[in-house]
Coordinates of C-alpha atoms and ligand atoms in Angstrom, one line a residue:
M1 CA -24.5 6.4 31.4
K2 CA -24.9 5.6 35.1
H3 CA -24.1 8.6 37.3
Q4 CA -23.0 8.2 40.8
T5 CA -25.6 7.7 43.5
A6 CA -25.6 6.7 47.1
S7 CA -27.1 3.4 46.1
E8 CA -25.1 0.2 45.3
P9 CA -23.7 -0.1 41.8
K10 CA -25.6 -2.4 39.4
R11 CA -23.9 -5.8 39.5
R12 CA -26.1 -8.0 37.5
N13 CA -24.1 -11.1 37.0
L14 CA -25.8 -13.2 34.4
W15 CA -23.5 -16.3 34.7
A16 CA -26.1 -18.5 36.4
R17 CA -28.5 -18.0 33.4
I18 CA -25.8 -18.2 30.8
E19 CA -24.4 -21.4 32.2
Q20 CA -27.8 -23.0 31.8
V21 CA -27.9 -22.5 28.1
L22 CA -24.3 -23.3 27.1
Q23 CA -25.0 -26.9 26.4
Q24 CA -27.3 -25.8 23.6
V25 CA -24.6 -23.9 21.6
E26 CA -21.4 -24.7 19.8
K27 CA -18.1 -23.6 21.2
P28 CA -19.4 -22.7 24.7
S29 CA -15.9 -21.6 25.7
R30 CA -16.6 -18.4 23.7
Y31 CA -18.8 -17.3 26.6
I32 CA -16.9 -18.2 29.7
N33 CA -14.3 -16.1 31.4
H34 CA -11.0 -16.0 33.4
E35 CA -8.8 -16.6 30.4
L36 CA -5.1 -16.1 31.2
N37 CA -4.3 -12.4 31.5
S38 CA -7.9 -11.2 31.5
V39 CA -8.4 -8.4 34.1
H40 CA -10.8 -8.5 37.0
K41 CA -11.6 -5.6 39.3
E42 CA -14.0 -5.1 42.1
I43 CA -17.0 -3.2 40.7
S44 CA -17.7 0.0 42.4
E45 CA -19.5 3.3 41.6
D46 CA -16.1 5.0 41.5
L47 CA -15.1 3.0 38.4
L48 CA -15.9 4.1 34.9
R49 CA -17.1 0.8 33.3
F50 CA -15.9 0.6 29.7
G51 CA -17.0 -2.1 27.3
L52 CA -14.6 -2.8 24.4
A53 CA -16.7 -4.5 21.7
Y54 CA -15.7 -6.4 18.6
P55 CA -18.8 -7.0 16.5
D56 CA -17.8 -10.5 15.4
T57 CA -17.2 -13.8 17.2
Y58 CA -14.8 -14.2 20.1
E59 CA -12.2 -16.0 17.9
V60 CA -12.2 -13.2 15.3
G61 CA -12.3 -10.4 17.7
L62 CA -9.9 -11.5 20.4
P63 CA -6.7 -11.1 18.4
N64 CA -7.6 -7.5 17.4
M65 CA -4.5 -5.5 18.2
G66 CA -6.3 -2.2 18.7
L67 CA -8.6 -3.6 21.4
Q68 CA -5.7 -5.4 23.1
I69 CA -3.8 -2.1 23.4
L70 CA -6.8 -0.2 24.7
Y71 CA -7.7 -3.0 27.2
E72 CA -4.3 -2.7 28.8
I73 CA -4.2 1.1 28.7
L74 CA -7.6 1.4 30.2
N75 CA -7.2 -1.2 32.9
R76 CA -3.9 0.3 34.0
R77 CA -6.0 3.2 35.2
E78 CA -7.4 2.7 38.7
D79 CA -10.6 4.7 37.8
V80 CA -11.5 2.5 34.9
F81 CA -12.6 -1.2 34.4
A82 CA -12.5 -2.2 30.8
E83 CA -14.3 -5.5 29.8
R84 CA -14.6 -7.2 26.4
I85 CA -17.8 -7.9 24.5
Y86 CA -18.1 -10.1 21.4
A87 CA -21.0 -10.9 19.1
P88 CA -22.6 -14.1 20.2
W89 CA -22.7 -16.6 17.3
V90 CA -26.1 -17.2 15.6
D91 CA -27.0 -20.1 17.9
M92 CA -26.2 -18.3 21.1
D93 CA -28.0 -15.2 19.9
T94 CA -31.2 -17.3 19.4
V95 CA -30.9 -19.0 22.8
M96 CA -30.2 -15.7 24.5
R97 CA -33.3 -14.0 23.0
E98 CA -35.4 -17.0 23.9
S99 CA -34.2 -17.0 27.4
G100 CA -34.2 -13.3 27.9
I101 CA -30.5 -13.1 28.5
P102 CA -29.1 -9.7 27.4
L103 CA -25.7 -9.1 25.8
F104 CA -23.0 -9.5 28.4
T105 CA -19.4 -8.8 29.1
V106 CA -16.8 -11.6 29.1
E107 CA -15.0 -10.6 32.3
T108 CA -17.9 -10.3 34.8
H109 CA -20.9 -11.5 32.7
S110 CA -22.5 -8.2 33.4
A111 CA -25.3 -6.9 31.3
V112 CA -23.9 -4.4 28.8
S113 CA -26.6 -2.0 29.8
D114 CA -24.9 -1.7 33.2
L115 CA -21.8 -0.2 31.7
D116 CA -21.0 3.5 31.3
V117 CA -19.4 3.2 27.8
F118 CA -20.1 0.7 25.0
G119 CA -17.3 1.1 22.5
F120 CA -17.0 -0.7 19.2
T121 CA -14.3 -1.1 16.7
L122 CA -15.5 -0.8 13.1
Q123 CA -13.0 -2.8 11.1
H124 CA -15.0 -3.1 7.9
E125 CA -18.5 -2.5 6.5
L126 CA -19.7 -6.1 6.7
I127 CA -19.9 -6.1 10.5
Y128 CA -22.2 -3.1 10.7
T129 CA -25.4 -5.2 11.1
N130 CA -23.7 -7.0 14.0
V131 CA -23.3 -3.6 15.7
I132 CA -27.0 -3.0 15.5
N133 CA -27.7 -6.6 16.6
M134 CA -25.5 -6.2 19.7
L135 CA -27.1 -2.9 20.7
D136 CA -30.5 -4.5 20.4
L137 CA -29.4 -7.7 22.3
A138 CA -28.1 -5.4 25.0
G139 CA -31.5 -3.9 25.4
L140 CA -30.5 -0.5 24.1
P141 CA -32.5 1.5 21.7
V142 CA -30.4 1.1 18.5
F143 CA -30.7 4.7 17.3
A144 CA -28.6 7.3 19.3
K145 CA -31.5 9.8 19.3
D146 CA -33.6 7.4 21.3
R147 CA -31.0 6.9 24.1
D148 CA -30.7 9.2 27.1
L149 CA -28.0 9.0 29.7
S150 CA -29.7 6.1 31.5
Y151 CA -28.0 4.0 28.8
P152 CA -24.3 3.7 28.1
I153 CA -22.6 6.2 25.8
V154 CA -22.1 4.3 22.5
I155 CA -18.9 5.1 20.6
A156 CA -16.8 3.7 17.8
G157 CA -13.3 3.8 16.5
G158 CA -11.4 1.9 13.8
P159 CA -11.0 2.4 10.1
G160 CA -14.7 2.6 9.6
T161 CA -14.6 6.1 11.1
V162 CA -12.9 7.5 7.9
N163 CA -16.5 7.5 6.6
P164 CA -18.7 7.2 9.7
E165 CA -21.8 8.5 7.9
P166 CA -23.5 5.2 7.2
M167 CA -23.4 4.4 10.9
A168 CA -24.1 8.0 12.1
A169 CA -27.6 7.2 13.3
F170 CA -26.4 4.6 15.8
F171 CA -23.5 6.2 17.6
D172 CA -23.2 9.0 20.0
A173 CA -19.5 9.7 19.2
F174 CA -16.8 8.4 16.9
V175 CA -13.1 8.5 17.7
V176 CA -11.3 9.3 14.5
G177 CA -7.8 7.9 14.3
E178 CA -5.5 6.4 16.9
A179 CA -7.0 6.2 20.4
E180 CA -4.0 5.5 22.6
E181 CA -3.6 9.1 23.8
L182 CA -7.1 10.4 23.1
I183 CA -8.7 7.6 25.2
H184 CA -7.4 9.4 28.4
E185 CA -9.1 12.6 27.5
L186 CA -12.3 10.7 26.7
V187 CA -12.2 8.8 30.0
D188 CA -11.4 12.0 32.0
I189 CA -14.5 13.7 30.6
L190 CA -16.7 10.7 31.0
G191 CA -15.4 9.8 34.5
G192 CA -15.8 13.4 35.6
W193 CA -19.3 13.5 34.2
K194 CA -20.3 10.3 36.0
K195 CA -19.1 11.8 39.3
S196 CA -21.0 15.1 38.7
G197 CA -24.3 13.3 38.2
G198 CA -25.0 15.2 35.0
T199 CA -28.1 14.0 33.1
D200 CA -28.1 16.3 30.0
K201 CA -26.7 14.2 27.2
I202 CA -26.3 17.3 24.9
V203 CA -24.1 19.0 27.4
L204 CA -21.9 15.9 27.7
L205 CA -21.7 15.5 23.9
E206 CA -20.7 19.2 23.6
K207 CA -17.8 18.6 26.0
L208 CA -16.7 15.6 23.9
S209 CA -17.0 17.4 20.6
Q210 CA -14.3 19.8 21.8
V211 CA -11.7 17.0 22.1
P212 CA -9.7 16.9 18.8
G213 CA -10.5 13.7 17.0
I214 CA -14.0 13.1 18.5
Y215 CA -16.8 13.4 16.0
I216 CA -20.4 13.8 17.3
P217 CA -22.7 13.1 14.4
A218 CA -25.8 14.6 16.0
F219 CA -24.1 18.0 15.7
Y220 CA -23.9 17.8 11.9
E221 CA -26.9 18.1 9.7
V222 CA -26.5 17.0 6.1
A223 CA -28.1 18.8 3.2
Y224 CA -28.7 17.0 -0.1
E225 CA -29.1 18.2 -3.7
N226 CA -32.3 17.1 -5.5
S227 CA -30.0 14.6 -7.4
G228 CA -29.3 12.9 -4.1
L229 CA -25.7 14.2 -3.9
V230 CA -24.5 15.7 -0.6
K231 CA -24.7 19.5 -0.8
G232 CA -23.0 20.3 2.5
L233 CA -23.1 20.2 6.2
I234 CA -24.6 22.5 8.9
T235 CA -22.8 22.2 12.2
S236 CA -24.3 23.1 15.6
H237 CA -23.4 23.2 19.3
G238 CA -20.0 24.6 18.5
A239 CA -18.7 21.5 16.8
P240 CA -15.7 22.0 14.5
A241 CA -16.3 22.1 10.7
A242 CA -13.9 19.2 10.3
V243 CA -12.7 16.5 12.6
T244 CA -9.0 15.8 12.2
R245 CA -7.6 12.3 12.6
R246 CA -5.6 11.8 15.8
I247 CA -2.3 10.0 15.7
V248 CA 0.4 9.0 18.1
K249 CA 3.4 10.9 16.7
D250 CA 6.0 8.7 18.2
F251 CA 4.7 5.1 18.2
S252 CA 7.8 3.9 20.1
K253 CA 6.4 5.8 23.1
I254 CA 3.4 3.4 23.2
A255 CA 4.2 0.3 25.2
V256 CA 3.9 -3.1 23.6
P257 CA 0.9 -4.8 25.2
A258 CA 2.6 -7.1 27.7
R259 CA -0.3 -9.4 28.7
P260 CA -2.4 -10.3 25.7
I261 CA -5.3 -12.6 26.6
V262 CA -4.8 -16.3 25.9
P263 CA -8.1 -17.7 24.6
F264 CA -9.7 -20.9 25.6
V265 CA -10.8 -21.6 22.0
D266 CA -8.6 -21.4 19.0
A267 CA -8.6 -17.8 17.9
V268 CA -8.1 -16.9 14.2
H269 CA -4.5 -16.0 15.1
D270 CA -3.5 -18.2 18.0
R271 CA -0.2 -16.6 18.6
C272 CA 1.2 -13.4 20.0
S273 CA 1.6 -10.4 17.8
V274 CA 3.8 -7.4 18.1
E275 CA 3.0 -4.4 16.0
V276 CA 6.5 -3.4 14.8
M277 CA 5.4 -0.2 13.1
R278 CA 2.3 1.7 12.1
G279 CA 1.7 3.1 8.6
C280 CA 2.8 2.3 5.1
T281 CA 3.9 4.8 2.4
R282 CA 4.3 2.4 -0.5
G283 CA 1.4 4.3 -2.1
C284 CA -0.8 1.5 -3.5
R285 CA -3.6 3.6 -4.9
F286 CA -6.4 1.2 -4.0
C287 CA -5.3 0.9 -0.4
Q288 CA -7.1 2.9 2.3
A289 CA -4.9 1.6 5.1
G290 CA -1.9 3.1 3.2
I291 CA -3.4 6.5 3.8
I292 CA -5.2 6.4 7.1
Y293 CA -2.2 5.1 9.1
R294 CA 0.4 7.5 7.7
P295 CA 3.1 8.5 8.4
V296 CA 5.2 5.4 9.1
R297 CA 6.2 5.2 12.7
E298 CA 8.4 2.4 13.8
R299 CA 9.1 0.8 17.2
T300 CA 12.7 0.4 18.1
K301 CA 14.4 -2.9 17.7
D302 CA 14.9 -3.3 21.4
Q303 CA 11.3 -2.5 22.1
V304 CA 10.2 -5.2 19.7
V305 CA 12.6 -7.8 21.0
E306 CA 12.0 -7.1 24.7
G307 CA 8.3 -6.8 24.1
I308 CA 8.2 -10.3 22.6
A309 CA 10.2 -11.7 25.5
T310 CA 7.7 -10.3 27.9
I311 CA 4.7 -11.5 26.0
L312 CA 6.1 -15.0 25.6
E313 CA 6.8 -15.1 29.4
N314 CA 3.3 -13.9 30.1
T315 CA 1.4 -16.1 27.7
G316 CA 3.2 -19.3 26.9
H317 CA 2.5 -18.9 23.2
E318 CA 4.8 -20.8 20.8
E319 CA 4.4 -18.5 17.8
V320 CA 5.2 -14.9 17.4
S321 CA 4.0 -12.7 14.6
L322 CA 5.6 -9.4 13.6
S323 CA 2.6 -7.5 12.5
S324 CA 2.1 -4.3 10.4
L325 CA 0.9 -3.4 7.0
S326 CA 4.2 -4.5 5.4
S327 CA 6.6 -5.9 8.0
T328 CA 9.4 -6.6 5.6
D329 CA 9.7 -2.8 5.2
Y330 CA 10.4 -2.4 8.9
T331 CA 13.9 -1.0 8.9
S332 CA 15.1 -3.2 11.7
I333 CA 13.5 -6.4 10.4
A334 CA 16.8 -8.3 9.7
P335 CA 18.4 -7.7 13.1
V336 CA 15.2 -8.3 14.9
L337 CA 14.7 -11.7 13.2
K338 CA 18.3 -12.6 13.8
E339 CA 18.0 -11.9 17.5
L340 CA 14.7 -13.7 17.8
S341 CA 16.0 -16.7 15.8
D342 CA 19.1 -16.8 18.1
R343 CA 17.0 -16.6 21.2
Y344 CA 14.1 -18.9 20.4
T345 CA 14.7 -21.4 17.6
E346 CA 16.0 -24.0 20.1
Q347 CA 13.0 -23.5 22.3
G348 CA 10.7 -24.4 19.3
I349 CA 9.1 -21.0 19.1
S350 CA 8.3 -20.0 15.6
I351 CA 8.2 -16.6 14.1
S352 CA 6.0 -15.4 11.3
L353 CA 5.6 -12.4 9.0
P354 CA 2.0 -11.9 7.9
S355 CA 2.7 -9.9 4.8
L356 CA 5.6 -10.3 2.4
R357 CA 7.0 -8.1 -0.3
V358 CA 7.6 -9.6 -3.6
D359 CA 11.3 -9.8 -3.5
A360 CA 14.3 -12.1 -2.8
F361 CA 15.0 -10.2 0.5
S362 CA 11.6 -11.3 1.9
V363 CA 12.1 -14.9 0.9
Q364 CA 15.5 -14.9 2.6
L365 CA 14.0 -13.5 5.7
V366 CA 11.3 -16.1 5.8
K367 CA 13.8 -18.8 5.1
E368 CA 15.7 -17.7 8.2
I369 CA 12.6 -18.0 10.4
A370 CA 11.0 -21.0 8.7
K371 CA 13.8 -23.5 9.2
V372 CA 11.4 -26.3 10.1
K373 CA 7.9 -25.5 8.7
K374 CA 7.5 -24.4 5.1
T375 CA 3.7 -24.3 4.8
G376 CA 3.3 -21.7 2.1
L377 CA 4.2 -18.3 0.9
T378 CA 1.8 -15.6 -0.1
F379 CA 2.6 -12.8 -2.5
A380 CA 0.3 -10.1 -3.7
P381 CA 0.9 -8.9 -7.3
E382 CA -2.7 -7.5 -7.2
A383 CA -2.9 -7.2 -11.0
G384 CA -2.0 -9.4 -13.9
T385 CA -0.2 -7.0 -16.2
Q386 CA 2.6 -4.4 -15.8
R387 CA 0.3 -1.7 -17.2
L388 CA -2.3 -2.3 -14.5
R389 CA 0.2 -2.7 -11.7
D390 CA 1.5 0.8 -12.8
V391 CA -2.0 2.1 -12.6
I392 CA -2.3 1.0 -9.0
N393 CA 1.3 2.0 -8.2
K394 CA 2.2 -1.6 -7.2
N395 CA 5.9 -1.3 -7.8
V396 CA 6.5 -4.9 -8.8
T397 CA 7.6 -6.3 -12.1
E398 CA 6.8 -9.6 -13.6
Q399 CA 10.5 -10.5 -13.4
D400 CA 10.4 -9.6 -9.6
I401 CA 7.5 -12.1 -9.2
L402 CA 9.1 -14.9 -11.2
N403 CA 12.5 -14.4 -9.6
T404 CA 10.9 -14.4 -6.1
A405 CA 9.0 -17.5 -6.9
K406 CA 12.1 -19.2 -8.2
I407 CA 14.0 -18.5 -5.0
A408 CA 11.1 -19.7 -2.9
F409 CA 11.0 -23.0 -4.8
Q410 CA 14.8 -23.3 -4.6
E411 CA 14.5 -22.8 -0.8
G412 CA 12.1 -25.7 -0.5
W413 CA 8.6 -24.1 -0.7
Q414 CA 6.2 -26.1 -2.9
R415 CA 3.1 -24.0 -2.3
I416 CA 2.7 -20.4 -3.3
K417 CA -0.4 -18.2 -3.0
L418 CA -0.9 -15.3 -5.4
Y419 CA -3.4 -12.7 -4.5
F420 CA -5.1 -10.5 -7.2
M421 CA -8.0 -8.1 -7.4
I422 CA -10.5 -7.8 -10.3
G423 CA -12.4 -4.7 -11.1
L424 CA -9.5 -2.3 -10.7
P425 CA -9.8 1.0 -12.6
T426 CA -9.0 0.8 -16.3
E427 CA -8.9 -3.1 -16.2
T428 CA -9.3 -4.8 -19.6
Q429 CA -9.6 -8.4 -20.8
D430 CA -5.8 -8.3 -21.3
D431 CA -5.3 -7.7 -17.6
L432 CA -7.5 -10.7 -16.7
Q433 CA -5.6 -12.8 -19.2
G434 CA -2.5 -11.5 -17.5
I435 CA -3.6 -13.1 -14.2
V436 CA -3.9 -16.4 -16.0
D437 CA -0.6 -16.1 -17.7
L438 CA 1.3 -15.0 -14.6
A439 CA -0.1 -17.9 -12.6
K440 CA 0.9 -20.4 -15.3
K441 CA 4.4 -18.8 -15.5
V442 CA 4.8 -19.3 -11.8
V443 CA 3.8 -23.0 -12.2
D444 CA 6.4 -23.3 -15.0
V445 CA 9.1 -21.8 -12.7
G446 CA 8.1 -24.4 -10.1
L447 CA 8.3 -27.3 -12.5
Q448 CA 11.7 -26.1 -13.8
T449 CA 13.1 -25.6 -10.3
L450 CA 11.7 -28.3 -8.0
D451 CA 13.2 -31.8 -8.1
A452 CA 11.1 -34.7 -9.3
S453 CA 9.7 -35.8 -6.0
A454 CA 8.7 -32.2 -5.0
K455 CA 7.1 -31.4 -8.3
S456 CA 4.1 -33.6 -7.6
R457 CA 3.3 -31.3 -4.6
L458 CA 3.7 -28.1 -6.4
M459 CA 0.7 -25.9 -6.0
V460 CA 0.0 -22.3 -7.1
A461 CA -3.1 -21.1 -5.4
V462 CA -4.6 -18.0 -7.0
S463 CA -6.9 -15.9 -4.8
V464 CA -9.1 -13.2 -6.4
S465 CA -11.1 -10.6 -4.7
A466 CA -13.5 -8.1 -6.1
F467 CA -12.3 -4.5 -5.8
A468 CA -14.4 -2.1 -3.7
P469 CA -13.2 1.5 -3.9
K470 CA -12.7 3.2 -0.5
P471 CA -13.0 6.7 0.8
D472 CA -9.8 8.8 1.1
T473 CA -7.9 6.9 -1.6
P474 CA -7.0 8.0 -5.1
F475 CA -9.8 5.7 -6.4
Q476 CA -12.5 7.2 -4.2
W477 CA -14.2 8.6 -7.3
V478 CA -14.3 5.5 -9.5
C479 CA -17.2 3.4 -10.5
Q480 CA -17.1 -0.1 -9.0
D481 CA -17.9 -3.0 -11.2
T482 CA -21.4 -4.3 -11.1
L483 CA -22.2 -7.8 -9.9
E484 CA -22.7 -9.0 -13.5
Q485 CA -19.2 -7.6 -14.5
F486 CA -17.6 -9.3 -11.5
E487 CA -19.2 -12.6 -12.2
A488 CA -18.3 -12.5 -15.9
K489 CA -14.7 -11.9 -14.9
Q490 CA -14.7 -14.7 -12.4
K491 CA -16.1 -17.0 -15.1
F492 CA -13.3 -15.9 -17.4
L493 CA -10.7 -16.8 -14.8
G494 CA -12.5 -20.0 -13.8
D495 CA -12.4 -21.2 -17.3
R496 CA -8.7 -20.6 -17.7
I497 CA -7.1 -21.1 -14.3
R498 CA -7.1 -24.8 -14.3
G499 CA -4.7 -27.6 -14.2
R500 CA -2.9 -30.0 -11.9
H501 CA -0.8 -27.4 -10.1
L502 CA -3.3 -24.5 -10.0
T503 CA -6.2 -23.7 -7.8
L504 CA -8.5 -20.7 -8.0
K505 CA -10.5 -19.2 -5.1
W506 CA -12.5 -16.0 -5.2
H507 CA -14.3 -13.9 -2.7
N508 CA -18.1 -13.5 -3.0
A509 CA -18.6 -10.6 -5.4
K510 CA -22.1 -10.0 -3.9
S511 CA -20.7 -9.0 -0.6
S512 CA -18.1 -6.8 -2.3
V513 CA -20.9 -4.9 -4.0
I514 CA -22.6 -4.3 -0.7
E515 CA -19.3 -3.4 1.0
G516 CA -18.6 -1.0 -1.9
A517 CA -22.0 0.7 -1.5
I518 CA -21.7 1.2 2.2
A519 CA -18.0 2.2 2.1
R520 CA -18.8 5.4 0.1
G521 CA -22.3 5.9 1.5
D522 CA -23.9 8.8 3.1
R523 CA -26.0 9.1 6.2
R524 CA -29.1 7.8 4.5
L525 CA -27.5 4.4 4.5
S526 CA -28.2 4.1 8.3
D527 CA -31.8 3.3 7.3
V528 CA -30.6 0.6 4.8
I529 CA -28.3 -1.1 7.4
Y530 CA -31.1 -1.0 9.9
R531 CA -33.6 -2.5 7.5
A532 CA -31.1 -5.2 6.5
W533 CA -30.6 -6.1 10.1
R534 CA -34.4 -6.1 10.7
S535 CA -34.7 -8.6 7.9
G536 CA -32.3 -10.9 9.5
C537 CA -28.9 -9.8 8.2
K538 CA -25.9 -10.3 10.5
F539 CA -22.5 -11.8 10.3
D540 CA -22.4 -10.6 6.7
A541 CA -18.7 -11.3 6.4
W542 CA -19.4 -15.0 6.9
T543 CA -20.1 -17.1 3.8
G544 CA -23.3 -18.9 4.5
E545 CA -24.7 -16.0 6.6
F546 CA -24.6 -13.2 4.0
N547 CA -28.0 -12.6 2.4
Y548 CA -27.7 -10.5 -0.8
D549 CA -31.4 -10.5 -1.5
N550 CA -32.2 -9.1 1.9
W551 CA -29.7 -6.3 1.3
L552 CA -31.2 -5.4 -2.1
K553 CA -34.6 -5.3 -0.5
A554 CA -33.3 -3.1 2.3
F555 CA -32.0 -0.6 -0.3
E556 CA -35.3 -0.8 -2.2
D557 CA -37.4 -0.3 0.9
A558 CA -35.3 2.7 1.9
G559 CA -35.8 4.2 -1.5
L560 CA -32.1 4.0 -2.4
D561 CA -30.2 2.5 -5.2
P562 CA -27.0 0.6 -4.3
N563 CA -25.5 1.5 -7.7
F564 CA -25.8 5.2 -6.8
Y565 CA -23.2 4.5 -4.1
A566 CA -21.2 1.7 -5.7
A567 CA -21.4 1.7 -9.5
R568 CA -21.2 5.4 -10.2
Q569 CA -18.3 7.4 -11.4
R570 CA -18.1 10.6 -9.3
D571 CA -17.2 14.0 -10.5
L572 CA -13.8 15.0 -9.0
D573 CA -15.4 18.0 -7.3
E574 CA -18.4 16.1 -5.8
V575 CA -18.9 16.7 -2.1
M576 CA -18.0 13.4 -0.5
P577 CA -20.2 12.4 2.4
W578 CA -17.0 12.1 4.6
R579 CA -15.6 15.5 3.6
H580 CA -15.7 16.7 7.2
I581 CA -13.5 13.8 8.4
D582 CA -9.9 14.9 7.8
T583 CA -7.3 12.1 7.7
G584 CA -4.6 14.7 6.9
A585 CA -4.2 13.6 3.2
T586 CA -5.5 16.3 0.9
Q587 CA -8.0 16.1 -2.0
E588 CA -5.3 17.7 -4.2
F589 CA -3.1 14.7 -3.5
F590 CA -5.8 12.2 -4.3
K591 CA -6.6 14.0 -7.5
A592 CA -3.0 14.1 -8.6
E593 CA -2.6 10.4 -7.8
Y594 CA -5.8 9.6 -9.7
E595 CA -4.4 11.4 -12.7
N596 CA -1.1 9.5 -12.3
A597 CA -3.0 6.3 -12.2
L598 CA -4.7 7.1 -15.5
T599 CA -1.4 7.8 -17.2
G600 CA 0.5 4.9 -15.4
E601 CA 2.9 7.3 -13.6
L602 CA 4.6 5.8 -10.6
T603 CA 4.9 7.6 -7.3
E604 CA 7.8 6.8 -5.0
D605 CA 7.6 5.5 -1.4
C606 CA 8.5 8.6 0.7
R607 CA 10.5 6.5 3.1
T608 CA 13.1 5.9 0.4
G609 CA 12.3 8.5 -2.2
A610 CA 10.9 12.0 -2.4
C611 CA 7.9 13.2 -0.4
S612 CA 4.9 12.9 -2.7
G613 CA 3.1 15.7 -0.9
C614 CA 0.2 13.7 0.5
G615 CA -0.3 16.4 3.2
V616 CA -0.3 14.1 6.2
C617 CA 3.0 15.2 7.8
P618 CA 2.3 19.0 7.6
N619 CA -1.4 18.6 8.5
L620 CA -0.8 16.3 11.4
D621 CA 2.5 17.8 12.5
A622 CA 4.2 14.5 12.2
E623 CA 6.9 12.7 10.2
N624 CA 8.1 9.2 9.2
L625 CA 10.0 7.8 12.1
L626 CA 12.4 5.1 11.0
F627 CA 14.9 3.9 13.6
G628 CA 16.8 1.2 11.8
K629 CA 18.1 3.3 8.9
Ligands
SF4_701 S1 3.7 14.2 3.7 FE1 5.3 13.3 2.4 S2 6.7 12.3 3.8 FE2 4.8 12.6 4.9 S3 3.6 10.7 4.6 FE3 2.9 12.2 3.0 S4 4.3 11.7 1.2 FE4 5.2 10.8 3.0

C-alpha cells in the first residue's frame, strides 16, 4: 500500500505499450477504456486507489452486480478512485508476459501494483487459479506472507468467503457477507493509514480485524489431527474466534446503481439488471445461495421502477432484467411488470426474468413481458422423481411441471429447457430414470398441445449438471459422487434421452469434482491451487481450458487426495474448515435439515409459512422484509 509522500503519485500509464500489442489478440476492445458511464478522476496522493477485480474475462465480469454496486459507492466518495480489472484472456496474457506489460486497470491503464487496494470477488471455485495468475501478472508476490506494504493490500469478497480457507494463503483480508456498508469502514481505515504513512502491515491488519465481517487469515492458525481432519484454530492478534457475515438489514436503503457501464464488446448479459431483492428462503437443501443471502430483503416497487427508468436513460439499453435468486417470488413482481410493460413496450424495450418458478403464475408473467419474442423457457425441477425432489426440498410436483409446460405450449412457446442435477444425496437408478421419463412426458405434452405446424419445432432441452456439495448447506457432510459414478450416470441418460424433440447437455463432471474438492477444502488446498496454476491451469471454468490431469497432479504433488475433500462422507460432528466463518445459520439447523432430507420431510418457505429456525434472523438481528404483501 502506497503511503503518502511529498513526491508525485505513481502514474504509470501503460496505454502506449498496450496499444502496440492489441492487434495480436482477439477482442481488443476488452482492453481499451472510456466506456459509457466509466468513471475517471485525476490521480493524486490524496485518493485511495481501489482496484475492483473480477478474475475472468471482461465480458463475464462486467455485468457482475456486486462490483457494479461497489464501483458506484466507492466512486461517489471524493477520497477514493475505484477502477476495474479483469483477467486478460489467454492470448493477451501471453503477449503481456512476452512484452513485459503488467496487469493493468481498465480506466487509466495503470499498473495494478500502483494501487492501494486490489480487491477480488470470488464467485466460484473454478476462478481461483485466475486470481493467482492476476497477482503474478501484476508483479505481486502471490503469497500474502511475501507482500509488505509496498504492495497493494489484497482482499476478497463474494460467496467464496463462506469457506475462504483454500485461498487463505493468497489474501490479506476477506470481507464476509455484503460489502455495501462495510466498505466505508474499510476505506476509512485504509485511507487513514495511507495518510499516516504507516508501514507495519501487522498493525494495519490488526485494525482491519476489529471490523465486524473482516477476516484476516494470517491471525488464525489451523491445527490438524493425524487423520488430516481439522482439529481447531488458534487465533492471535486479538482476532475474534468467529467472523460473522455482514448484511444490509434494509436492502431498500441501498440505491439501485444508476450508471452501469455500457461495454464495447458484447457482455454475457448485454442488458441492464436491477436486483429486486436479496435472499431466498425456499429452502432447497443443496443451495448455498439460499443460505448465505438470507433473510429475504426486497426493494420497494417504486425503487425498482424508478431505478430502471434512470438506468435506461443513462445507458440506452433495450433490455431490462429483474434479477435475484428467484424473481417470481418478489412480492411486487406483478405490479412492477405491469408498470414496466405499460411504460416501455411501445418503445421496444424488453423485460426478462432470469429464473422462473415452475408454476402457471410464472408463465403468465413471462407471457406479459414476452409479447414479441418467445425464445425459450427454463425450469429447474432439479430431480427426476418426487421422492428425490422431497429430499432436496424442491417443492414442486410432477403435475406442477406438466401443467406449467402445457400452459407454456398453449401460450406459444415451443422450446423448454429443463435443468437437473445428478449425484444428489440418496439418488438411485429410479431417480435417473425419472429424469428420462419426465423429459419424455414434457415432450408428449408439447405434442398434444401444439398445433401441427408448431410441433415440428418442439424441443425439450435437458441440461444436467453434476452436484458438488457446498459449505453451510444441509448437504455439507455428504460424499460427492466420484468421476466414474458421474460418467456412468451421464451415459445412462445419454443412452435414453434421445429422439426428435429432445436434446441432452451436461456439464463437465471433471470440473465438478475439482470444484467439489476445493469447495469444502481446508487451508492446505492453497498449495494445490498454487501448483495447479504453476502447471498452467487458468480459466478452469472454460471448456477447452480446464485441465483435469494437471489438477490431479497438483493434488498428488501436494500430498493430498481430492477424494478426501470431495468423495468422503463426513461425521456430523467433524470440525469443518470454515467453522469460524459464521453465516448466521446454525449447525443445528443444518443437521435437522439433513435429517429431514433423509426422511423426505419438507420444510416450508418462511416467507409464507412458519420460521424454520435457521438462526439467521436472531443471529444477524434481521428479518424478512417484504414490501408487496
Ligand atoms: S430465522 Fe426463520 S424467518 Fe429468518 S430466515 Fe431463518 S427460517 Fe426464515
